[in-house]
Coordinates of C-alpha atoms in Angstrom, one line a residue:
Chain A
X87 CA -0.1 140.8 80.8
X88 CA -1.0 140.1 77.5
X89 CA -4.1 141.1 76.9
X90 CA -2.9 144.6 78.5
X91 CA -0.6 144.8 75.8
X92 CA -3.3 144.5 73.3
X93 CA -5.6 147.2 74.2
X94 CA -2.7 149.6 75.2
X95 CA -1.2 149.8 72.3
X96 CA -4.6 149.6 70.0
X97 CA -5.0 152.7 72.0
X98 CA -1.7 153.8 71.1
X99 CA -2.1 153.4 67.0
X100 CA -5.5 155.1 67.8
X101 CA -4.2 158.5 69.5
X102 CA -0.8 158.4 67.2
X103 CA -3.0 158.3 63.9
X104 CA -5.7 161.0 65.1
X105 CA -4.3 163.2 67.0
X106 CA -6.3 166.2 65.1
X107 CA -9.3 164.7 66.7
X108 CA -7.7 164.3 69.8
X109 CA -7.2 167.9 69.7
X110 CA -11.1 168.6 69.0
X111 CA -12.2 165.9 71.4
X112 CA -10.3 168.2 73.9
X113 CA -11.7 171.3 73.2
X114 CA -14.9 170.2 73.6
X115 CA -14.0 168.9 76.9
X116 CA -17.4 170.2 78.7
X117 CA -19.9 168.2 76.6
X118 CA -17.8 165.2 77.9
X119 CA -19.2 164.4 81.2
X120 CA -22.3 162.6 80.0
X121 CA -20.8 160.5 76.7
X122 CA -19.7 157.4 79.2
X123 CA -23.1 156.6 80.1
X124 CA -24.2 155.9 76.8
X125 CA -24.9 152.5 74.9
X126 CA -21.9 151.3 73.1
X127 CA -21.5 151.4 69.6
X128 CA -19.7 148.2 69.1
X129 CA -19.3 144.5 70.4
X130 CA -17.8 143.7 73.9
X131 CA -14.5 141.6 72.4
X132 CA -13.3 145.3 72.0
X133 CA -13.8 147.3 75.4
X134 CA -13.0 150.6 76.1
X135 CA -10.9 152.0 79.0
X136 CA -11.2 155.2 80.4
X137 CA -9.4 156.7 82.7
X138 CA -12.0 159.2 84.9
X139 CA -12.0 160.5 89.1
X140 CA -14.3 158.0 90.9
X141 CA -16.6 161.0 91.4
X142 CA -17.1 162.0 87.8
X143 CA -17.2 158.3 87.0
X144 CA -19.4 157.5 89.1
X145 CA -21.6 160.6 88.2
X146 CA -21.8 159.7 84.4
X147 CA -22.5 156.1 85.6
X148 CA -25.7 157.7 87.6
X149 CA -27.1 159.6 84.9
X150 CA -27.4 157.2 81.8
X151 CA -29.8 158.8 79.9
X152 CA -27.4 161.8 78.9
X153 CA -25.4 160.3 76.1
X154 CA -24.2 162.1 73.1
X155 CA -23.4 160.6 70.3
X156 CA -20.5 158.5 70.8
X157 CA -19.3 159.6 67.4
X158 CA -18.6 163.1 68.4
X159 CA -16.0 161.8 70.7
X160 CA -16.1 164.2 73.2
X161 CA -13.9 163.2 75.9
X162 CA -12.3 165.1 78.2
X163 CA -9.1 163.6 78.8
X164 CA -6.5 162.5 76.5
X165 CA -6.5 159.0 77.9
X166 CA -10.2 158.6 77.4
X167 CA -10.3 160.4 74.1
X168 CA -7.7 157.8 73.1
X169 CA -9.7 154.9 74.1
X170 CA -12.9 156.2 73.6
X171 CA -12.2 156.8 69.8
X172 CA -9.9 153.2 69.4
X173 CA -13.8 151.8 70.6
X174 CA -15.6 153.6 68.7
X175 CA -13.4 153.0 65.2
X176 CA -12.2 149.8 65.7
X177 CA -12.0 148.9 61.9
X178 CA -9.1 152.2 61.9
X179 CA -7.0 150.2 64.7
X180 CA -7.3 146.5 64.0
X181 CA -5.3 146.0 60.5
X182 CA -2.4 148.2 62.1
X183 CA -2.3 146.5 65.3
X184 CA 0.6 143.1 65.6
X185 CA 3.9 144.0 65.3
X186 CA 4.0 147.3 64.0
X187 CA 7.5 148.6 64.5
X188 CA 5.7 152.3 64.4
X189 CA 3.1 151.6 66.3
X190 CA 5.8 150.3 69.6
X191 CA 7.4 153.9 68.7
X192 CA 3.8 155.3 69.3
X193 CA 3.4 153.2 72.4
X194 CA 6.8 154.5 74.0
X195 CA 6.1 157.7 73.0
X196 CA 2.4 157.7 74.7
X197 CA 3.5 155.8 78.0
X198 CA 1.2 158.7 80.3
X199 CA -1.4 156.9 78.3
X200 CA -0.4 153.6 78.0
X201 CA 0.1 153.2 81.6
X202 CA -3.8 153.6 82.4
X203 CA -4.6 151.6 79.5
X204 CA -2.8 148.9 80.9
X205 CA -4.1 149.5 84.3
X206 CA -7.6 149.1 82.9
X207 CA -7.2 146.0 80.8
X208 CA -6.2 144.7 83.4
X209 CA -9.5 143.4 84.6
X210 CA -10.9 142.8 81.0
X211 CA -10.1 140.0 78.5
X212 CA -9.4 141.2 75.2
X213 CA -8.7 137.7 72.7
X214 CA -6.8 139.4 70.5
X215 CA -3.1 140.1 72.7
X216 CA -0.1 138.2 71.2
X217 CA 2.5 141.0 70.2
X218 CA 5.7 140.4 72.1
X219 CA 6.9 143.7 71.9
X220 CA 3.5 144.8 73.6
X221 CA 3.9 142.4 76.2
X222 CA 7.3 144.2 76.8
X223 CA 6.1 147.2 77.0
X224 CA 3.9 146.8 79.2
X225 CA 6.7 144.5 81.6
X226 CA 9.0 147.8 81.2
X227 CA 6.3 149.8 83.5
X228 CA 4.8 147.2 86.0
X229 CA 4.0 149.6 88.4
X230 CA 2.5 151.9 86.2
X231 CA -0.2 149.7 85.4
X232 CA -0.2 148.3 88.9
X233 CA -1.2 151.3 90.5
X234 CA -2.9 153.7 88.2
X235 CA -5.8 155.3 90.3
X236 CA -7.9 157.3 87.9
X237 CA -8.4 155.0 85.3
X238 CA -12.0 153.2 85.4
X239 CA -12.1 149.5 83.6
X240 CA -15.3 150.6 81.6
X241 CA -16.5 147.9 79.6
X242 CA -18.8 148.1 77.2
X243 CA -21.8 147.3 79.9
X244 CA -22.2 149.8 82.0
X245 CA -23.4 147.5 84.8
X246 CA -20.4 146.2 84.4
X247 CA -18.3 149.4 84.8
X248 CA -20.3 150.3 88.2
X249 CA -19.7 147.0 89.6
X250 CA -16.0 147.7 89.0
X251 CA -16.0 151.3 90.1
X252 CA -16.2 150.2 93.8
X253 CA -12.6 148.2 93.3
X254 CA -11.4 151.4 91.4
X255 CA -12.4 153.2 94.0
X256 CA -10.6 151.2 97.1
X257 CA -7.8 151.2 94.6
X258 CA -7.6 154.6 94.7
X259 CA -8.1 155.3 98.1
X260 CA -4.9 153.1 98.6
X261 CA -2.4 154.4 95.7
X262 CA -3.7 157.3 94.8
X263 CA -0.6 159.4 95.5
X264 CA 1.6 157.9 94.4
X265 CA -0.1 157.6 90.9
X266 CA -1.1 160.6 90.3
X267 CA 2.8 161.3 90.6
X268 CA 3.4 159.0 88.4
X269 CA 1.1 160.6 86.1
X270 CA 2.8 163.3 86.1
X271 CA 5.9 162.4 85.3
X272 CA 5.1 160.5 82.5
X273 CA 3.0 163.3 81.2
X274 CA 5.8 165.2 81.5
X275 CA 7.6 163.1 79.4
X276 CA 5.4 164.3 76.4
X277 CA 4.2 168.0 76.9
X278 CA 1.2 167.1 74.8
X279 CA 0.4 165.0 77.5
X280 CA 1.1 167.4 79.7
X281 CA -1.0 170.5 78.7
X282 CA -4.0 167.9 78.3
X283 CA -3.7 166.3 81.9
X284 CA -4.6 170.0 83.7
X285 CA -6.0 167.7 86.8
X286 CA -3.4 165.6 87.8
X287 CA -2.4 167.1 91.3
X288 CA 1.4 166.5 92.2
X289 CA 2.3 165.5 95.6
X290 CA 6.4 164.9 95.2
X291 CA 8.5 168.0 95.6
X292 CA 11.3 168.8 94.6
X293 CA 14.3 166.4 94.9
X294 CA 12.2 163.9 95.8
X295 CA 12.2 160.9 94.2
X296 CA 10.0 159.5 91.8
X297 CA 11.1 156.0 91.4
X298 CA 7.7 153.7 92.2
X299 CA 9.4 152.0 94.9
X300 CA 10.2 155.1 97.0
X301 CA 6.7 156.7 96.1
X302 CA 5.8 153.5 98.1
X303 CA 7.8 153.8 100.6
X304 CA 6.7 157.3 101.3
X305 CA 3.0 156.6 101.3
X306 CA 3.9 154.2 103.6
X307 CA 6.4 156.3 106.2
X308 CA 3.3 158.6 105.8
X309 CA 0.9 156.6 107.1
X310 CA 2.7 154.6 109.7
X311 CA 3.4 158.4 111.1
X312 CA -0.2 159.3 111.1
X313 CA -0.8 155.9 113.1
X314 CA 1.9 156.7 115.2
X315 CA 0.2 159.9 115.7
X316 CA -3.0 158.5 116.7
X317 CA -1.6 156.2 119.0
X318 CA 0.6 159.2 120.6
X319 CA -3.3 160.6 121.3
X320 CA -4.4 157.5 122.5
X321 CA -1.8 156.9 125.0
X322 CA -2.4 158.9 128.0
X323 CA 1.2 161.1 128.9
X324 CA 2.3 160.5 125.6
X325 CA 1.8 163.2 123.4
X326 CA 4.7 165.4 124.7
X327 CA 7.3 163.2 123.9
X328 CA 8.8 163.3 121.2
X329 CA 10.9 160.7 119.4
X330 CA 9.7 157.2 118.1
X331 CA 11.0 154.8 120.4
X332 CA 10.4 156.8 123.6
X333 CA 6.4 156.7 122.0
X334 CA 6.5 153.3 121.3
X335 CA 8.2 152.3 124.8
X336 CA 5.5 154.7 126.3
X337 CA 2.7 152.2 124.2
X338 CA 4.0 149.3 125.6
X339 CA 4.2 150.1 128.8
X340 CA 0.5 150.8 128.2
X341 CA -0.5 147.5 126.7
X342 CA 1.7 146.2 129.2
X343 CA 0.0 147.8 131.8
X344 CA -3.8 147.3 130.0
X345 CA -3.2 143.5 130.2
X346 CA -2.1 143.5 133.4
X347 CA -4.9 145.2 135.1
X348 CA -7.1 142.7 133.0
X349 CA -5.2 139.9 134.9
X350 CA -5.9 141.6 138.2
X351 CA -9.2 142.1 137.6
X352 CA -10.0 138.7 136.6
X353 CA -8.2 137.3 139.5
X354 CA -10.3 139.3 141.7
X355 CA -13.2 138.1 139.6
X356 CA -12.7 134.9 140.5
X357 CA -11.8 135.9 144.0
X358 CA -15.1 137.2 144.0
X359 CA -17.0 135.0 141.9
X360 CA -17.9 132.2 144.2
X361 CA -19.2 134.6 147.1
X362 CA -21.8 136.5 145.0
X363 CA -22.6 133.5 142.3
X364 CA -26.2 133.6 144.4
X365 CA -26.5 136.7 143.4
X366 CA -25.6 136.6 139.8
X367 CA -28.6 137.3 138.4
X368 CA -29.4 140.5 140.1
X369 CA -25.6 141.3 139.3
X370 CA -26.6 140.8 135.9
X371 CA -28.9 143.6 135.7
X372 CA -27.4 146.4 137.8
X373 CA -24.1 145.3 136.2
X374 CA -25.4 145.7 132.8
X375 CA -27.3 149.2 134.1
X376 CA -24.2 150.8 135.9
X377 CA -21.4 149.5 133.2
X378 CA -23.3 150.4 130.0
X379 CA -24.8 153.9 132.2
X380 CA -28.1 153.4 131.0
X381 CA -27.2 152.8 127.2
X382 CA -28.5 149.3 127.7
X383 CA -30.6 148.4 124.8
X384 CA -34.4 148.0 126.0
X385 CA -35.4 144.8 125.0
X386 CA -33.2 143.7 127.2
X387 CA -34.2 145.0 130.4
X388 CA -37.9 143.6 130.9
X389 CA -36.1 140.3 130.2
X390 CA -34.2 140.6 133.4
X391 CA -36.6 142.6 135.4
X392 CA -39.1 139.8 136.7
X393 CA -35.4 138.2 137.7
X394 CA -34.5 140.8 140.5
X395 CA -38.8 141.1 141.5
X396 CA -38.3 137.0 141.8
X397 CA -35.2 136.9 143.9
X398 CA -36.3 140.1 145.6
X399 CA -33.1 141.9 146.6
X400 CA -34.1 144.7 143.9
X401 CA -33.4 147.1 147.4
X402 CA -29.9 145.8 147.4
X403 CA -29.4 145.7 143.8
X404 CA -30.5 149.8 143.7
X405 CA -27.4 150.3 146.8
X406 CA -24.9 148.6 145.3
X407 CA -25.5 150.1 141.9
X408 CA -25.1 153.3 143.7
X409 CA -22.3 152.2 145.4
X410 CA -20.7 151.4 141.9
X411 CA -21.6 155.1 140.3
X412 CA -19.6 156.4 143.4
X413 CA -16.6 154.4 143.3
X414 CA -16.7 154.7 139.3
X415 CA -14.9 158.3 139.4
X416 CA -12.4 156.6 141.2
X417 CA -11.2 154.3 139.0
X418 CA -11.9 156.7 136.2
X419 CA -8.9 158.5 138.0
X420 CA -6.8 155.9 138.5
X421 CA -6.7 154.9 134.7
X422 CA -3.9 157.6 134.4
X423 CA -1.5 155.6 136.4
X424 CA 0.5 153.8 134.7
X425 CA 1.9 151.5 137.6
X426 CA 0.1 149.0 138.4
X427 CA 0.8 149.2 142.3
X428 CA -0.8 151.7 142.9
X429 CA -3.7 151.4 141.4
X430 CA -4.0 147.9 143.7
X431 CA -3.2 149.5 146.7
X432 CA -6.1 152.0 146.0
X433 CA -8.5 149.0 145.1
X434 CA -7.9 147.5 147.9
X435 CA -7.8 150.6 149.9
X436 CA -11.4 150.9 149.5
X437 CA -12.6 147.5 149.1
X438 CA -14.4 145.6 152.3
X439 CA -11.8 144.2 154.7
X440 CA -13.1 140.4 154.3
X441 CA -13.1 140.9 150.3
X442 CA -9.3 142.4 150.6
X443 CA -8.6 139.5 152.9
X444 CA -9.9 137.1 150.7
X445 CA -8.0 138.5 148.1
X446 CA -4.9 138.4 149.2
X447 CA -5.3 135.0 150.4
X448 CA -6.5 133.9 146.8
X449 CA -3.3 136.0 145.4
X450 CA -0.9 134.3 148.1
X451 CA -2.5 130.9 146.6
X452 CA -1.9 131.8 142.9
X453 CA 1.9 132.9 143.8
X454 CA 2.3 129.8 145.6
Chain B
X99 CA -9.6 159.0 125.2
X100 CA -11.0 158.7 121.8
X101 CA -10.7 161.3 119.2
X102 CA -12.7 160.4 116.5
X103 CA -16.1 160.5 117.1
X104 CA -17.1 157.3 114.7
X105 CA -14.6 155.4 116.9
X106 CA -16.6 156.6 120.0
X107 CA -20.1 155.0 119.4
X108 CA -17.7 152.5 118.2
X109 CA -16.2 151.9 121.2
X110 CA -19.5 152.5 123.0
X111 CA -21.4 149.5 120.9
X112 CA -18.3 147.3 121.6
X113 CA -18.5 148.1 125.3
X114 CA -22.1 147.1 125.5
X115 CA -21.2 143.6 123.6
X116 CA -18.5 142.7 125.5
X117 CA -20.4 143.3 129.0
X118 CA -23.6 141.3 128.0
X119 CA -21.0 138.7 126.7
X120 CA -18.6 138.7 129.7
X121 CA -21.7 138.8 132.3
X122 CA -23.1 135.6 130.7
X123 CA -19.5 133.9 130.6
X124 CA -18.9 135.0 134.5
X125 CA -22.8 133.4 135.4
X126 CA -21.5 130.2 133.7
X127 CA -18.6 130.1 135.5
X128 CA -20.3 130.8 138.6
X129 CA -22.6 128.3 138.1
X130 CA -20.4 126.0 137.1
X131 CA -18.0 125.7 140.0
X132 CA -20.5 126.5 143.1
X133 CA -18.4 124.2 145.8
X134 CA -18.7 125.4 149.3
X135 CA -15.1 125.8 149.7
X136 CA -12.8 126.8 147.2
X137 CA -9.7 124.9 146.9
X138 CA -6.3 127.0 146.2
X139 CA -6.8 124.9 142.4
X140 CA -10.3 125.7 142.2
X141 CA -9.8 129.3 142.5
X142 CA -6.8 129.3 140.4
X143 CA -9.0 127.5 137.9
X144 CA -11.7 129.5 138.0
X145 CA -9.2 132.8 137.4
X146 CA -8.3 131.2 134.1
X147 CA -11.8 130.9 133.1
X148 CA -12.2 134.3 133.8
X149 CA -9.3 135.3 132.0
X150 CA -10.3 132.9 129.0
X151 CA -13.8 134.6 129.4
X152 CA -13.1 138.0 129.1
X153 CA -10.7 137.5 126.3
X154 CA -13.3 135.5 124.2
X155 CA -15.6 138.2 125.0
X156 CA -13.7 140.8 124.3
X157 CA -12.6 139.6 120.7
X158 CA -16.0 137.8 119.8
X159 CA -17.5 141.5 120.7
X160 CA -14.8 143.0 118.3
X161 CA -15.5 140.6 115.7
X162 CA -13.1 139.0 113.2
X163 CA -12.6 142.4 111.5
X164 CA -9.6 142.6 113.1
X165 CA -6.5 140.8 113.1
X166 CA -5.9 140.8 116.5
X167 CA -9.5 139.7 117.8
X168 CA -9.4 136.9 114.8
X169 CA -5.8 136.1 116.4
X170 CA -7.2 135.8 120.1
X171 CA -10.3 133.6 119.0
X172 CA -8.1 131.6 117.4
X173 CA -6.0 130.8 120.0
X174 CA -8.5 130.7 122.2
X175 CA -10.4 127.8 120.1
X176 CA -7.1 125.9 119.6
X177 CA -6.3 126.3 123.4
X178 CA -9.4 125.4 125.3
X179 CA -9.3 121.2 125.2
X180 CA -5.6 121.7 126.4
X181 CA -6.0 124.2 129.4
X182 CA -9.2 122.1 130.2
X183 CA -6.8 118.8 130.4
X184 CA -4.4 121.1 131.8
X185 CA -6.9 122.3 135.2
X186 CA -8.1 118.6 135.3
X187 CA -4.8 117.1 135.5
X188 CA -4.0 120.1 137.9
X189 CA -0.6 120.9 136.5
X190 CA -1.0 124.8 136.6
X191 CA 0.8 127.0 136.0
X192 CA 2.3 129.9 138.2
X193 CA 0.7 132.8 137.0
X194 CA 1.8 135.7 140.0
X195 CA 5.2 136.1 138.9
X196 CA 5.3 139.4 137.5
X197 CA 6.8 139.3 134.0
X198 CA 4.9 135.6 133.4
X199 CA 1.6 137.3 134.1
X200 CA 1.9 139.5 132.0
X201 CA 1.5 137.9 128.6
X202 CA 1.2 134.2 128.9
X203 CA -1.3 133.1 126.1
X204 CA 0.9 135.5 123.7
X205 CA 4.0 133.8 125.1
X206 CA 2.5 130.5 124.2
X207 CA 1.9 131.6 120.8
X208 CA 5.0 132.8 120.2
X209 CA 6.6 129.7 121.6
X210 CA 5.3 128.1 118.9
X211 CA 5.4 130.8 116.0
X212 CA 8.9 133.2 117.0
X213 CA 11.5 130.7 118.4
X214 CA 14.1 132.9 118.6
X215 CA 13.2 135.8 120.5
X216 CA 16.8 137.5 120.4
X217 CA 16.3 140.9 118.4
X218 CA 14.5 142.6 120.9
X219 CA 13.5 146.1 120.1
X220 CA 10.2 147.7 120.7
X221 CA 8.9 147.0 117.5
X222 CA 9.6 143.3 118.5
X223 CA 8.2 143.9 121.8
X224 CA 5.1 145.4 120.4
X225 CA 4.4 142.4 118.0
X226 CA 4.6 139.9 121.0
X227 CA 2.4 142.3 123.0
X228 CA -0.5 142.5 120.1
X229 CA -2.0 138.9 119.6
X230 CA -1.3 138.2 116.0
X231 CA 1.2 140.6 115.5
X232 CA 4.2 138.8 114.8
X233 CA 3.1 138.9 110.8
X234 CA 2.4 142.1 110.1
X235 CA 3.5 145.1 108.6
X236 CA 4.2 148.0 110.6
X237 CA 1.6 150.3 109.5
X238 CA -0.7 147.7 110.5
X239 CA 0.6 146.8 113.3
X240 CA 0.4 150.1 114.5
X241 CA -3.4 150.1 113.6
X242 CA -4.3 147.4 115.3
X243 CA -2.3 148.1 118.5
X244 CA -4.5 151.2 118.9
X245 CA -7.8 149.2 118.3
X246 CA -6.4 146.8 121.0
X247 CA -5.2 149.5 123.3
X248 CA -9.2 151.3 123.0
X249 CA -10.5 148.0 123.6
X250 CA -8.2 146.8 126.3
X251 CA -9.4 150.0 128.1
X252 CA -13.1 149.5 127.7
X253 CA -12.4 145.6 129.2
X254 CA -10.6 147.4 131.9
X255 CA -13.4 149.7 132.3
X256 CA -16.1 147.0 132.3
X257 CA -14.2 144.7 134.4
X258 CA -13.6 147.0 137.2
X259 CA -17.0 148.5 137.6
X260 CA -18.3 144.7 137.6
X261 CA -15.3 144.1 140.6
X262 CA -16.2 147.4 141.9
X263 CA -19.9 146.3 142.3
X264 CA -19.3 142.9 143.8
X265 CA -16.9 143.8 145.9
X266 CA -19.5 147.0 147.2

């Protein structure tokens, strides 16, 4: 948490003591877009953090040869211009940086920004990060810097920045509501913040809360409703109900049902199994051709070919393939039912009467 | 069945694993216990297998990507030596009952993990059902139960037109 401190509020004495360029930077917001890619001007210890899209990140990160001068500062948002300039003058910020009472008033005051900066340090290592009130700044919004989306870690190296864009990016995938929320609110804090952060999109309405915990908790009602949704399609008969434990008694029974059938059928594999196991290898084939419906990959095939020639029963092998594409719309029916009974009954409706025997006798056994 | 089309050649890849894998574990197993006349054990023992077999091969063709399949091929790995002593020593289990057939290698687990089974709602019910979802968060339990409900039905699927062809 330390070292978070440090940069943040090196950022902070930056954007409090220059806020005229801060202004400029902004108005020259459209040169911006290339700056990131270029060299930087000073040593690594001090590392800048932006805050950028993954997109327009990752779009400066592709085109390096585009760089302005970094001394123009032109940097589209606040947040970068902030940190962008505190890199690129670090004789301005170091003398003013421990224990400035000022400079903690700056770093309340510019808590939008400080939140991203803190985000961002997170994954550098600045040496210089021993102010206590820093440290408590940056303890008084934990999940500020926790969860900050936009921001990039950019270090100094760019290869460095793209290998960290991909975590950025999962990052943002994952929080990126409920950040950019928390953007806002903070920029709403400061209206200066506010008329320079013109992207950040808000999701909360009105009367919602804004607390981090129940911007959690709502991503997280939201996505276990989408799941729920997709399991609603994926359940046969259960899309018209409505109501969440009617849906998820309507998925048990299914998994219920699922795992029962796969019981069933394994018992009648192994019903089965020791009647055909001369025939395995020609079951292999026409098994593989009639379950995968031709989709089989073909270096496969001539591998079991010579198999069915050798045994010669290929004749067979064709008629009880066929005889599996014609019973296969009948179980394709019986998937719908849910009970489990019927859909025996009808196996064994159709099955040979010495296989049904022998089935039963095998399930009598296993009962017994 | 499946509404997302990257799901579907998904599914359709997982299919085609789990039948090459589940056809080679069902020739083993054939192989393996060719006596002349099955005994009431050896048939109950070769059901197992088959059971065993189409779970491995259902979760190795999922791949440990998923909680669920890692869940299963761990159990399945910390459970083979015992049900192999278990078939040799002939102590089997009754497996028809209906509400024991249902979920005995998750019962197992949870015999061991959830002792005390009293707060049963569906949530609950859906954890035990799910291998390895006794730890997870809803939203992910959620997830995984419809991976595990597409894949269940593609085993189904596979299994019966393999049934449906010896049987024919």
């Amino acid at each position: 948490m330390k070292p978070i401190g440090g940069i943040e509020v090196r950022s902070m004495n930056y954007s409090h003591k220059n806020v005229d360029i801060g202004v400029q930077a902004y108005q020259l917001g459209e040169e911006f877009q290339m700056l990131m890619a270029g060299p930087p001007p000073t040593g690594n210890s001090f590392t800048a953090l932006l805050e950028l899209p993954a997109n327009q990140a990752m779009e400066l990160l592709h085109s390096p040869g585009a760089a302005d001068s970094p001394t123009e500062l032109p940097l589209k948002r606040h947040h970068n211009m902030s940190h962008r300039s505190a890199r690129n003058h670090p004789h301005d910020c170091a003398p003013a940086f421990p224990s400035n009472a000022a400079l903690n008033e700056g770093a309340t005051k510019y808590s939008g920004i400080s939140t991203a900066a803190a985000f961002g340090g997170g994954g550098q290592d600045s040496p210089e990060s021993s102010s206590s009130a820093n440290a408590m700044k940056v303890k008084s919004e934990p999940m500020d810097s926790g969860s900050s989306p936009n921001s990039l870690p950019h270090t100094s190296n760019p290869t460095v920045a793209s290998k960290n864009e991909k975590h950025t990016k999962r990052k943002e995938r994952e929080k990126g509501k409920a950040t950019n929320k928390k953007n806002k609110t903070a920029a709403n804090d400061n209206s200066k913040e506010g008329e320079r952060l013109p992207y950040v999109h808000v999701r909360a309405r009105r009367g919602q809360a804004t607390n981090s915990h129940s911007l959690a908790e709502r991503a997280r009602r939201e996505k276990i409703n989408a799941r729920m949704k997709l399991l609603q399609e994926l359940v046969p008969g259960c899309s018209k109900i409505s109501g969440t434990a009617l849906v998820l008694d309507e998925i048990i029974n299914h998994v219920h049902s699922l795992q029962r059938k796969v019981e069933f059928l394994s018992m009648r594999l192994a019903a089965v199994n020791p009647r055909i196991d001369f025939n395995l290898d020609s079951l292999f084939t026409a098994g593989n051709g009639s379950v995968l419906e031709s989709n089989f990959p073909s270096m496969v095939m001539p591998l079991m070919w010579p198999d069915i020639q050798m045994l010669g029963n290929e004749q067979e092998c064709q008629q009880q393939w066929h005889l599996g594409s014609v019973n296969q719309p009948v179980w394709t029916r019986q998937e719908g039912h849910q009970n489990l009974i019927i859909s025996e009954n009808s196996l064994l409706s159709y099955d040979s009467p010495a296989n049904s025997v022998s089935l039963h006798s095998s399930q009598q056994k296993m009962e017994i | 069945m499946n509404p997302h089309p990257s799901s579907c050649s998904n599914g359709r890849s997982i299919r085609t694993r789990f039948a090459r894998r589940f056809l080679r574990a069902l020739k083993k197993i054939g192989s393996k216990g060719s006596s002349s006349r099955p005994s009431p054990r050896d048939i109950s023992w070769r059901c197992r297998r088959v059971k065993i077999a189409a779970d491995a091969s259902m979760a190795s063709a999922v791949g440990p990507r998923r909680v669920w399949s890692r869940t299963m091929l761990n159990m399945l790995r910390s459970r083979s030596h015992a049900c192999l002593h278990a078939s040799r020593l002939g102590n089997s289990r009754r497996p028809g009952a209906d509400r024991h057939a249902v979920g005995k290698r998750k019962r197992l687990v949870l015999k061991r993990k959830l002792p005390n089974r009293l707060g049963l709602n569906q949530v609950n019910q859906l954890r035990r059902l799910v291998p390895g979802g006794e730890a997870m968060d809803l939203d992910i339990l959620l997830d995984e139960t419809a991976h595990y409900i597409k894949c269940l039905a593609t085993q189904v699927k596979v299994m019966r037109s393999i049934v449906d062809y010896c049987s024919a």
